[in-house]
Short mmCIF file of C-alpha atoms in Angstrom, two decimals:
data_model
loop_
_atom_site.label_atom_id
_atom_site.label_comp_id
_atom_site.label_asym_id
_atom_site.label_seq_id
_atom_site.Cartn_x
_atom_site.Cartn_y
_atom_site.Cartn_z
CA SER D 26 59.67 -30.47 74.68
CA TRP D 27 59.59 -33.29 71.64
CA LYS D 28 62.37 -35.46 72.22
CA GLY D 29 63.74 -37.61 69.16
CA TRP D 30 62.01 -38.02 65.34
CA TRP D 31 59.11 -37.13 67.54
CA GLY D 32 60.58 -33.36 66.92
CA LYS D 33 59.09 -34.12 63.47
CA ALA D 34 55.84 -32.78 64.54
CA THR D 35 56.56 -29.79 64.86
CA LEU D 36 56.64 -29.77 61.07
CA PHE D 37 52.71 -29.70 60.60
CA GLY D 38 52.01 -27.54 63.07
CA GLN D 39 51.14 -23.53 62.79
CA ALA D 40 53.35 -22.02 64.09
CA THR D 41 56.16 -23.04 61.76
CA GLY D 42 54.61 -20.70 59.71
CA LEU D 43 54.64 -23.57 56.92
CA THR D 44 52.67 -22.76 54.26
CA GLY D 45 51.53 -24.03 50.61
CA ARG D 46 53.16 -27.87 48.99
CA ILE D 47 56.06 -28.83 51.24
CA MET D 48 59.49 -30.85 50.87
CA PHE D 49 61.00 -32.79 53.80
CA LEU D 50 64.09 -35.08 53.78
CA ASP D 51 66.19 -35.86 57.53
CA LEU D 52 69.42 -34.37 57.42
CA ASP D 53 71.18 -38.06 56.24
CA SER D 54 69.54 -38.47 52.75
CA ILE D 55 71.77 -38.28 49.88
CA ILE D 56 70.84 -36.13 47.60
CA CYS D 57 72.43 -37.73 43.98
CA GLY D 58 70.52 -36.59 41.37
CA SER D 59 67.93 -33.71 40.35
CA LEU D 60 64.27 -33.07 43.23
CA ASP D 61 62.69 -31.52 40.56
CA ASP D 62 60.55 -34.48 39.98
CA MET D 63 59.16 -34.21 43.55
CA ALA D 64 58.64 -30.21 44.07
CA LYS D 65 56.13 -30.87 41.53
CA TYR D 66 54.25 -32.68 43.07
CA ARG D 67 50.79 -32.06 43.47
CA GLY D 68 49.10 -34.52 45.72
CA PRO D 69 48.17 -34.07 49.10
CA PHE D 70 50.99 -36.54 50.68
CA ALA D 71 53.35 -38.43 49.86
CA LEU D 72 56.30 -40.54 52.02
CA LEU D 73 58.27 -43.25 52.25
CA GLY D 74 56.89 -47.15 52.29
CA THR D 75 59.21 -49.17 54.46
CA GLY D 76 58.41 -52.75 51.91
CA ASP D 77 62.54 -51.54 50.83
CA ILE D 78 64.04 -50.72 53.75
CA TYR D 79 66.65 -52.34 55.23
CA CYS D 80 66.23 -51.04 58.59
CA GLU D 81 62.37 -51.24 58.84
CA LYS D 82 60.64 -54.04 60.31
CA ALA D 83 57.70 -53.58 59.58
CA LYS D 84 57.30 -54.39 54.92
CA ASN D 85 53.80 -52.22 54.79
CA GLY D 86 54.49 -49.77 57.15
CA TYR D 87 55.39 -45.37 56.26
CA ASN D 88 58.66 -44.04 56.50
CA SER D 89 59.65 -40.52 56.90
CA SER D 90 62.70 -39.90 55.64
CA ILE D 91 61.22 -38.05 52.47
CA ILE D 92 57.31 -36.58 53.23
CA LEU D 93 55.74 -33.92 50.33
CA TRP D 94 52.59 -32.40 51.14
CA ASP D 95 50.45 -29.93 51.40
CA ALA D 96 50.89 -27.46 54.48
CA ASN D 97 47.40 -27.14 55.47
CA ILE D 98 46.27 -30.99 55.13
CA GLY D 99 48.54 -31.75 57.54
CA ARG D 100 48.11 -29.95 60.14
CA PRO D 101 45.57 -32.53 61.92
CA ILE D 102 48.65 -34.97 62.28
CA PHE D 103 50.19 -32.00 64.77
CA GLU D 104 47.94 -30.78 65.72
CA VAL D 105 45.67 -34.45 67.66
CA LEU D 106 49.08 -35.31 68.89
CA ASN D 107 49.93 -32.59 70.58
CA GLN D 108 46.71 -32.31 72.29
CA TYR D 109 46.63 -35.82 73.07
CA ARG D 110 50.09 -37.14 72.70
CA GLN D 111 51.06 -38.33 76.64
CA TYR D 112 48.43 -40.61 76.30
CA ILE D 113 49.83 -41.26 72.52
CA HIS D 114 53.39 -41.48 73.78
CA ARG D 115 52.16 -44.29 75.80
CA TYR D 116 50.96 -46.75 73.65
CA ILE D 117 52.95 -45.18 70.05
CA VAL D 118 56.38 -45.97 70.16
CA ARG D 119 57.33 -43.66 66.61
CA PHE D 120 56.93 -41.01 64.87
CA ASP D 121 56.29 -42.69 61.80
CA HIS D 122 54.14 -45.14 63.66
CA TRP D 123 51.54 -41.64 64.29
CA LEU D 124 51.66 -41.00 60.71
CA GLU D 125 50.10 -44.62 59.38
CA MET D 126 47.30 -43.49 62.49
CA MET D 127 46.53 -40.33 60.91
CA VAL D 128 47.35 -40.61 56.90
CA GLN D 129 45.22 -43.19 55.43
CA GLU D 130 46.22 -44.15 51.73
CA CYS D 131 48.46 -41.67 50.56
CA ASP D 132 51.64 -42.40 48.02
CA LEU D 133 54.70 -43.19 48.31
CA VAL D 134 57.50 -42.22 47.30
CA GLN D 135 58.18 -44.87 45.69
CA ASP D 136 55.90 -45.42 43.80
CA VAL D 137 54.79 -42.07 42.94
CA PHE D 138 58.38 -41.22 41.41
CA PRO D 139 60.58 -45.20 40.67
CA GLN D 140 64.15 -45.21 41.10
CA GLN D 141 64.92 -42.23 42.74
CA PHE D 142 64.98 -43.33 45.89
CA ALA D 143 67.32 -46.33 47.20
CA ASP D 144 67.96 -47.74 50.61
CA PHE D 145 72.05 -48.00 50.94
CA THR D 146 71.81 -51.21 51.90
CA SER D 147 69.78 -52.73 50.37
CA PHE D 148 70.62 -51.33 46.69
CA CYS D 149 73.55 -48.43 47.09
CA LYS D 150 77.01 -51.27 48.73
CA ASP D 151 78.46 -51.03 45.74
CA THR D 152 77.19 -48.47 43.11
CA VAL D 153 74.26 -46.05 42.99
CA PRO D 154 72.27 -47.57 40.61
CA GLU D 155 71.10 -45.41 37.40
CA GLY D 156 68.41 -42.81 38.60
CA THR D 157 68.58 -41.98 42.04
CA ARG D 158 68.26 -39.16 42.98
CA ILE D 159 68.45 -39.52 47.33
CA VAL D 160 70.08 -43.07 48.94
CA GLY D 161 68.69 -43.42 51.89
#
């Protein structure tokens, strides 16, 4: 079984039946505006960068709270992990770190959709910044 955040890996597997363009948001994301721009994303893969997320220790990494992708592009993320997970889990603690290894040069949500995502702790303690569509 897939425990904790590793369960996200199954989103990329063939067994889900997901096809075409996919948008994933963690359940603790707060939608506070239109997601139309993100739904129109046509690049191969985008997710959050960690640079402006308060709780992230690595500032040049990936955060999988928001993921946008083409189902066919994402298949190896699950397939390789599933095949070698007993070894991978010995050395890699977080699914986000696995994404950093498997997805090179992806688009970052904050770059493609400027000011549409705001980290709660960093930017939303008093008010939600204008133009924000998702608070995480």
